[in-house]
mmCIF file of C-alpha atoms in Angstrom:
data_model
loop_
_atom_site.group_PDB
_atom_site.id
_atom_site.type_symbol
_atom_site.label_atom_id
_atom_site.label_comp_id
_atom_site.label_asym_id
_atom_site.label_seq_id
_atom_site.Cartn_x
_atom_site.Cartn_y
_atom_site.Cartn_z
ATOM 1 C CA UNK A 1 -15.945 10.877 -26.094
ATOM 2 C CA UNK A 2 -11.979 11.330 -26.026
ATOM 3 C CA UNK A 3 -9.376 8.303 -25.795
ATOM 4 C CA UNK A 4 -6.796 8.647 -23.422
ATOM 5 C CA UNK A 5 -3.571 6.689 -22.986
ATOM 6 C CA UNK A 6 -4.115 3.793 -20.373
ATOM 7 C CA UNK A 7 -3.011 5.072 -16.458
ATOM 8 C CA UNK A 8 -1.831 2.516 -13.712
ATOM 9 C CA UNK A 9 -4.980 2.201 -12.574
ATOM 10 C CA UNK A 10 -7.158 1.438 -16.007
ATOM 11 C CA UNK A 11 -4.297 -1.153 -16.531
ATOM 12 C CA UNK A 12 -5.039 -2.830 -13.372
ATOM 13 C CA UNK A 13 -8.722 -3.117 -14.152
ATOM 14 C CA UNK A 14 -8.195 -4.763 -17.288
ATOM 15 C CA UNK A 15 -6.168 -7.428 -16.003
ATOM 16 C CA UNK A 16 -8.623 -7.833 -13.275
ATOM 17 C CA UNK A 17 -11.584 -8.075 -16.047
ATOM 18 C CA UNK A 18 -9.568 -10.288 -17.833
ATOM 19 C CA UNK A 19 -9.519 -13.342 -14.945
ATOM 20 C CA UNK A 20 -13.337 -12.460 -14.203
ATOM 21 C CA UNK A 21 -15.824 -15.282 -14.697
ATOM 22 C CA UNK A 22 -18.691 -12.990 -15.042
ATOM 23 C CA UNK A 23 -18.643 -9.263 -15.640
ATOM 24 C CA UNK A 24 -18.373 -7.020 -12.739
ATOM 25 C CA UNK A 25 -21.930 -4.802 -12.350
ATOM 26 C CA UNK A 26 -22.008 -2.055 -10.210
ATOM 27 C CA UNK A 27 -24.058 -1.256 -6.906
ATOM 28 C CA UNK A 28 -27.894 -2.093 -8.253
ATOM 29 C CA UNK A 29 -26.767 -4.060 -11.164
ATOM 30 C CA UNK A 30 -26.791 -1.228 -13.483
ATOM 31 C CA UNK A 31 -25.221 -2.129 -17.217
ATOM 32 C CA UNK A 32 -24.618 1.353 -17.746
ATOM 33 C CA UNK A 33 -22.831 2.118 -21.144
ATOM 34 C CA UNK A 34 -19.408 3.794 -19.715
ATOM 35 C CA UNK A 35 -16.908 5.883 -21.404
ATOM 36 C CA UNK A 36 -13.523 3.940 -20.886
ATOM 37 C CA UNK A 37 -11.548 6.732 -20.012
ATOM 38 C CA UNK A 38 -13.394 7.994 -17.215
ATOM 39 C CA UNK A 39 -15.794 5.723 -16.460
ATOM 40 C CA UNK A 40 -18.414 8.031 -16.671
ATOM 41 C CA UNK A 41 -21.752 7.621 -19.036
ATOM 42 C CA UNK A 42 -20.699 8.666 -22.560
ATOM 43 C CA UNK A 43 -23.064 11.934 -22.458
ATOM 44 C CA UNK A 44 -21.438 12.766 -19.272
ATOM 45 C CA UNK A 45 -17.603 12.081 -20.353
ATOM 46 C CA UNK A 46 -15.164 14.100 -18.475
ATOM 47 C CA UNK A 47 -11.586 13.241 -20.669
ATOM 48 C CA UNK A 48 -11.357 16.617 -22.526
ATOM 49 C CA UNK A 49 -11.293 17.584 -18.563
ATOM 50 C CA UNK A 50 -8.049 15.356 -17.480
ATOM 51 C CA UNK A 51 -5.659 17.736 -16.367
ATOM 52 C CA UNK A 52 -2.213 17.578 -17.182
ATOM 53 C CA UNK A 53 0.510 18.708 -14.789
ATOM 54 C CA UNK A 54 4.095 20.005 -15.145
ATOM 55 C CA UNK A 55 6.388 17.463 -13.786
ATOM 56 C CA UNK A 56 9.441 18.253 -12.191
ATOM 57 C CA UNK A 57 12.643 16.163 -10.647
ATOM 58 C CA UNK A 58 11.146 16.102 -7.306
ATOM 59 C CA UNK A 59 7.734 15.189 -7.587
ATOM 60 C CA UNK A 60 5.658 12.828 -5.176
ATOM 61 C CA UNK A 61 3.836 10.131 -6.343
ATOM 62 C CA UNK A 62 1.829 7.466 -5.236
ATOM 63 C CA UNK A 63 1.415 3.995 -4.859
ATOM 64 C CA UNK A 64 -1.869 2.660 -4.885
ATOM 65 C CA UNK A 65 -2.357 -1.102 -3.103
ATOM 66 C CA UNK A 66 -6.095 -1.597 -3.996
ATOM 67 C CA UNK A 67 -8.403 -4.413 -3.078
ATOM 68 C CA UNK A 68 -9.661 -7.006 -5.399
ATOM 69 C CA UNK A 69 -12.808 -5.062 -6.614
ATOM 70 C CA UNK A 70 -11.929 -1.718 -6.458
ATOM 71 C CA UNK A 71 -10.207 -0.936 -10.347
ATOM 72 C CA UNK A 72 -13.805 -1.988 -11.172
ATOM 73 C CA UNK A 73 -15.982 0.282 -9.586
ATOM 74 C CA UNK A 74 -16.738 2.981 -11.324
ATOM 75 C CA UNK A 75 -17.095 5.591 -8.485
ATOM 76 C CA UNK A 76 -13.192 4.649 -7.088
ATOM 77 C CA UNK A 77 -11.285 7.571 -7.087
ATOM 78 C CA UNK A 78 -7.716 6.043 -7.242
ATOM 79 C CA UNK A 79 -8.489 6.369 -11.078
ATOM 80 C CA UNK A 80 -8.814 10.297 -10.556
ATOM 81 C CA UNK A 81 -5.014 10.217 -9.026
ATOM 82 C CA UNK A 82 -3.708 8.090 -11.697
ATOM 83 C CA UNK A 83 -5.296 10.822 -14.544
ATOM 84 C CA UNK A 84 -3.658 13.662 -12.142
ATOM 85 C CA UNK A 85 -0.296 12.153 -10.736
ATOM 86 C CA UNK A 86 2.057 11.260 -13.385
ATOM 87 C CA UNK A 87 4.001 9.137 -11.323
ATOM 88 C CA UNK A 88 1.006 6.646 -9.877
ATOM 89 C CA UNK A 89 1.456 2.895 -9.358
ATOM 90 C CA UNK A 90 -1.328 0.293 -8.820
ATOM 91 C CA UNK A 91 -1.273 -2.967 -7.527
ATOM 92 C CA UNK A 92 -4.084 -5.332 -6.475
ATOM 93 C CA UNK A 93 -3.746 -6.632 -3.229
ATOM 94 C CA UNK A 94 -3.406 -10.317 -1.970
ATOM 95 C CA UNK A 95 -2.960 -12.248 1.344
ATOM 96 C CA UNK A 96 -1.040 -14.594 0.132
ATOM 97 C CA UNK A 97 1.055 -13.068 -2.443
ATOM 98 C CA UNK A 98 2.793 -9.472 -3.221
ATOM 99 C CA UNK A 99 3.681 -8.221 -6.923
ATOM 100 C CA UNK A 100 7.419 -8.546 -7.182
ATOM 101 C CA UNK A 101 7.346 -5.420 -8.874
ATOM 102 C CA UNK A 102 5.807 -3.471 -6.079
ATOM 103 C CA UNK A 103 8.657 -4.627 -3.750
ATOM 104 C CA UNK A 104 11.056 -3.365 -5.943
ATOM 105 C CA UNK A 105 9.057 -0.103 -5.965
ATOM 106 C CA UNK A 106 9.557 0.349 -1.957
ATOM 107 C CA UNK A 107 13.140 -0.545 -2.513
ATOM 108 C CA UNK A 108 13.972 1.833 -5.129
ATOM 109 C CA UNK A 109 16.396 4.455 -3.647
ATOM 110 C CA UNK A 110 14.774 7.747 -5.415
ATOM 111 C CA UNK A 111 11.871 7.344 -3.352
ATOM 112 C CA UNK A 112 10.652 7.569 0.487
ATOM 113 C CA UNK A 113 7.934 5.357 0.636
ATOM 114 C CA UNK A 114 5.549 6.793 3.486
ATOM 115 C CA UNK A 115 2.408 4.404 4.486
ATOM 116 C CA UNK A 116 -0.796 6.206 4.930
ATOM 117 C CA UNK A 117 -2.959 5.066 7.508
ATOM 118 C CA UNK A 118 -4.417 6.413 10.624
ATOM 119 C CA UNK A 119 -1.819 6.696 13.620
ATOM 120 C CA UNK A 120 -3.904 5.637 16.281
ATOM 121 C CA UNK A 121 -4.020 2.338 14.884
ATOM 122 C CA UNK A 122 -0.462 1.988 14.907
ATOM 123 C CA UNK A 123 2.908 1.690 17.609
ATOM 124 C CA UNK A 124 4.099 5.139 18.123
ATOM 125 C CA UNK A 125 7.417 4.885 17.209
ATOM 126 C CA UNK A 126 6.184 3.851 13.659
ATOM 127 C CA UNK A 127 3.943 6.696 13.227
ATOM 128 C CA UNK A 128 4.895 10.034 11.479
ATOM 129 C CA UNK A 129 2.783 13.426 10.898
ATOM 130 C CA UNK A 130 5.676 15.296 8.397
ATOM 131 C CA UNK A 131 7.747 13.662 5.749
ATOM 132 C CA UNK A 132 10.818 12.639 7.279
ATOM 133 C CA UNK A 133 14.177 15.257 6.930
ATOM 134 C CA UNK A 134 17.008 14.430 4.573
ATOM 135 C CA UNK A 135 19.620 12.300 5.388
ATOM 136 C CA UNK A 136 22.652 13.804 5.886
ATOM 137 C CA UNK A 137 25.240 14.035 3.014
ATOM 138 C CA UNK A 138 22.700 12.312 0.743
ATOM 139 C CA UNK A 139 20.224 13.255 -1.975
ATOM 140 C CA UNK A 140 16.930 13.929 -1.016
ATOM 141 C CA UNK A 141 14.463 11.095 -1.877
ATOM 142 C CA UNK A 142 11.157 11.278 -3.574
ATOM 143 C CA UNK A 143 8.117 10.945 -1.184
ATOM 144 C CA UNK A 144 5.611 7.797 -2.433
ATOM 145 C CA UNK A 145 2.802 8.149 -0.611
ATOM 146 C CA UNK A 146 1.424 3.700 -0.109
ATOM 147 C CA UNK A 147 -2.271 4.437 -0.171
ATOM 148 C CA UNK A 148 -4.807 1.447 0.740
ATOM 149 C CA UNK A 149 -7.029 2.124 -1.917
ATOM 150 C CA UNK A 150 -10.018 -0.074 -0.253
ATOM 151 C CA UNK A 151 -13.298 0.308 2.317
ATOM 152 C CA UNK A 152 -12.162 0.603 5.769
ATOM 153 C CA UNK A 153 -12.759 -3.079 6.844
ATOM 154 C CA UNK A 154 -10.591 -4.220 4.288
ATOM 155 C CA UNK A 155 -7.849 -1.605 4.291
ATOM 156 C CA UNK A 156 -7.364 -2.622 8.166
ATOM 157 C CA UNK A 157 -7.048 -6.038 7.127
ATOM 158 C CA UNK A 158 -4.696 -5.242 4.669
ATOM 159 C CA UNK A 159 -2.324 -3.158 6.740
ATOM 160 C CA UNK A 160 -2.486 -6.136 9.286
ATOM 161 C CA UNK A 161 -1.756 -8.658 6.520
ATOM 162 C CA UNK A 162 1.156 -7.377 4.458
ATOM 163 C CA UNK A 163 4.177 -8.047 6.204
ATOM 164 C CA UNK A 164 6.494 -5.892 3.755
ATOM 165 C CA UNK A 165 4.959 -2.856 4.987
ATOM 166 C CA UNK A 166 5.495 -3.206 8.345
ATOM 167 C CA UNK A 167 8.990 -1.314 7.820
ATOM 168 C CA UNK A 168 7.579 1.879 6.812
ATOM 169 C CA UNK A 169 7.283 4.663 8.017
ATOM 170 C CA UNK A 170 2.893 5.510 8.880
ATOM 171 C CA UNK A 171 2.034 8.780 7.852
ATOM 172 C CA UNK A 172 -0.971 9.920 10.262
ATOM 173 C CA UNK A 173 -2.571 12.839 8.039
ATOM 174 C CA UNK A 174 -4.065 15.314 10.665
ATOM 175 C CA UNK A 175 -6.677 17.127 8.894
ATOM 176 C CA UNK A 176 -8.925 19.919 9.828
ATOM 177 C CA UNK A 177 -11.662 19.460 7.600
ATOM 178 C CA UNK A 178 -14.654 16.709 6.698
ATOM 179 C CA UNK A 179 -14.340 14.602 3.458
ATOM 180 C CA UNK A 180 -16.805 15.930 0.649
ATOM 181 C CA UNK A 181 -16.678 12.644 -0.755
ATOM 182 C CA UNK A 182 -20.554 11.485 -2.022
ATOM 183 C CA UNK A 183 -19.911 8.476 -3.872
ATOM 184 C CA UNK A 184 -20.234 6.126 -1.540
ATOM 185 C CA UNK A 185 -21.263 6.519 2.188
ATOM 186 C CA UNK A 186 -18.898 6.372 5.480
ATOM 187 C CA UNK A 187 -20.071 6.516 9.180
ATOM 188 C CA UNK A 188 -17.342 8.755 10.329
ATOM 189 C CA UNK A 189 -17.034 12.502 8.502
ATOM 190 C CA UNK A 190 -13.210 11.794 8.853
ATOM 191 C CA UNK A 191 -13.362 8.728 6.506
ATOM 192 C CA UNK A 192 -11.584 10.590 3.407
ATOM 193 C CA UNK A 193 -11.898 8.994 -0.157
ATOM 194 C CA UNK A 194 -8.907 8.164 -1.647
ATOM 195 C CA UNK A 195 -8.260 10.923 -3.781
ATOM 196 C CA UNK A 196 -9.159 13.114 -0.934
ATOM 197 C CA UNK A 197 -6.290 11.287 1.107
ATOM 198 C CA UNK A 198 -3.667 11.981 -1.684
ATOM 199 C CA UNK A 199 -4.389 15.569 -2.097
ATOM 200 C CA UNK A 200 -4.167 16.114 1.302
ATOM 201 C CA UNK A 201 -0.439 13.873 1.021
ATOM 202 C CA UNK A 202 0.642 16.122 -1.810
ATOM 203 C CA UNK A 203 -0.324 18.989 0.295
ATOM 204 C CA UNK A 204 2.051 18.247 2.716
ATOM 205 C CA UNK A 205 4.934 17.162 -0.134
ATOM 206 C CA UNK A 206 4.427 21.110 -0.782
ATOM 207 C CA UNK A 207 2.360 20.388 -4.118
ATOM 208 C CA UNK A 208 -0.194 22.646 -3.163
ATOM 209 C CA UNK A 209 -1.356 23.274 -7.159
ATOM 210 C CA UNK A 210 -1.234 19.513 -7.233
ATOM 211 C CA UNK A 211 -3.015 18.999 -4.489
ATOM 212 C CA UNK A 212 -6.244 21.568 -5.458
ATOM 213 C CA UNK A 213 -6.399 20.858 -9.080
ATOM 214 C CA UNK A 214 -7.080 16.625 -8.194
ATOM 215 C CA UNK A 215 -9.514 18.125 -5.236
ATOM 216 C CA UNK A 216 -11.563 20.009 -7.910
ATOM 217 C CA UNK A 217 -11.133 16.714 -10.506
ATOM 218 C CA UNK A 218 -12.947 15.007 -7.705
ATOM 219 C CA UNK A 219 -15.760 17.617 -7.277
ATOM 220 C CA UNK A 220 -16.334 17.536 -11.164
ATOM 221 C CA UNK A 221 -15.804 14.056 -11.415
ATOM 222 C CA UNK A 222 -18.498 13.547 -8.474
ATOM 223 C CA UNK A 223 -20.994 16.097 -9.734
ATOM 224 C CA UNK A 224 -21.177 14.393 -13.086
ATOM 225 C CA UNK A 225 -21.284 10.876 -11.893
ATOM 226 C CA UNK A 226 -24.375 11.865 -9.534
ATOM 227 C CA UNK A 227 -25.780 13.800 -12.633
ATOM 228 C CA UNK A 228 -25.634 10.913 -14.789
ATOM 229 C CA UNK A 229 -27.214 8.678 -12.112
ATOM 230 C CA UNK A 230 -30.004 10.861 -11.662
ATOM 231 C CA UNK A 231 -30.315 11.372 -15.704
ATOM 232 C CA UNK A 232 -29.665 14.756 -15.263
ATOM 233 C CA UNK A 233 -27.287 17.286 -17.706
ATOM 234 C CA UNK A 234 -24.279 17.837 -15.954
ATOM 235 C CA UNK A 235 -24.180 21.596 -15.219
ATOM 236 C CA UNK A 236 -20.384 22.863 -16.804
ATOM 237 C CA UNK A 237 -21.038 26.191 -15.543
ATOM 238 C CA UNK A 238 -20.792 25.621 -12.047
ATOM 239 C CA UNK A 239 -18.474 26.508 -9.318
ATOM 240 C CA UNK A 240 -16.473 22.883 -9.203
ATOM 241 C CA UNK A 241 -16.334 23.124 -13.590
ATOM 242 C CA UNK A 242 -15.076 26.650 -13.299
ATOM 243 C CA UNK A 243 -12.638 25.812 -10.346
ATOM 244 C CA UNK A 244 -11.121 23.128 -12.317
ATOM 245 C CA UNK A 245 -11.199 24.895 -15.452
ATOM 246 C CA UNK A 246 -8.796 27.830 -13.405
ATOM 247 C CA UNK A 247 -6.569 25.565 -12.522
ATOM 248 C CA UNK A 248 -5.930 23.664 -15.699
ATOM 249 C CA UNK A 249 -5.065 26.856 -17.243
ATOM 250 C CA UNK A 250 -2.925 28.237 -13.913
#
């Protein structure tokens, strides 16, 4: 089992832990034994895996607003962008109050802070399908893709009930393709997971390496989880491994 340096994300579930009156127990009630760097079972452990990127000055990242529960479920896939996206922020998400921090994020000049969320939800005029040209006579900004990290009945709640988005820009991601996602189940093929949502963002920031290497973190990451569930060797040979492994050394 490898240690690796706490992300965004595994910082936000320990803070959550730590105000928990009982500990959290995932979907049956399973006290699984779970590697803390992936959350995976130790004999599945997937941290020699993490890849590691190149950064460079312009770079997207992300800002993850997640719901209470989410940075404790161990099949969320926020925690695969956070291992993947250097520059990934996560905040847990309130009615009634907003991290100080996180509105200092949306105000920081470097970046463009683009909500993702479904346009036909949302006014036109607020809705965008491209990131947004340069200013003129000023330096490009950053794109930050704001991703609702949350099921869909709470991540419509959430972009009804947090007033300091309302001044972003929505990006509407029009995608030609049905989410692989297997974790957990959604009635609509066009439900993506989260991680599925961010490739797809750092796509369209022209990340395409990015953007394949975190899709094929997710297929390995899924493949091993459903292994472990179903007490089953996970199989490092196969296409998703291999994939992954390509990429990592690309």
């Amino acid at each position: 089992m490898f240690h690796t340096p706490p992300h965004a994300v595994s910082r936000l579930r320990s803070t959550r832990l730590a105000r928990s009156a009982k500990p959290f127990l995932a979907r049956g009630g399973s006290k699984v034994e779970r590697c803390t760097g992936c959350r995976l079972a130790p004999s599945h452990c997937m941290c020699a895996l993490r890849p590691v990127l190149p950064s460079h000055p312009n770079q997207a990242g992300v800002c993850l607003l997640m719901a209470d529960i989410e940075p404790l479920k161990p099949s969320n896939t926020g925690w695969l962008i956070a291992d993947v996206v250097a520059d990934t922020s996560a905040f847990g998400w309130a009615r009634t109050e907003v991290d100080p921090t996180l509105l200092a994020l949306l105000a920081d000049p470097q970046w463009q802070p683009y909500l993702v969320f479904p346009g036909e939800f949302v006014a036109p005029e607020r809705v965008v399908t491209d990131l947004l040209p340069p200013v003129a006579h000023a330096e490009a900004k950053r794109p930050l893709f704001v991703l609702l990290d949350a099921t869909w009945p709470e991540a419509r709640k959430m972009f009804r009930k947090s007033p300091y988005l309302d001044k972003l820009p929505v990006l509407s991601l029009q995608a030609d393709r049905i989410s692989r996602y297997k974790l957990r189940r959604s009635r609509r093929d066009d439900h993506f997971c989260t991680s599925e949502v961010a490739a797809l963002c750092l796509e369209l920031a022209g990340e395409p390496h990015a953007a394949q290497t975190l899709e094929a973190y997710l297929d390995v990451f899924t493949h091993r989880y459903l292994q472990a569930k179903q007490q089953q060797p996970a199989d490092v040979d196969n296409a998703a491994h291999q994939r992954l492994q390509g990429l990592r050394q690309g």
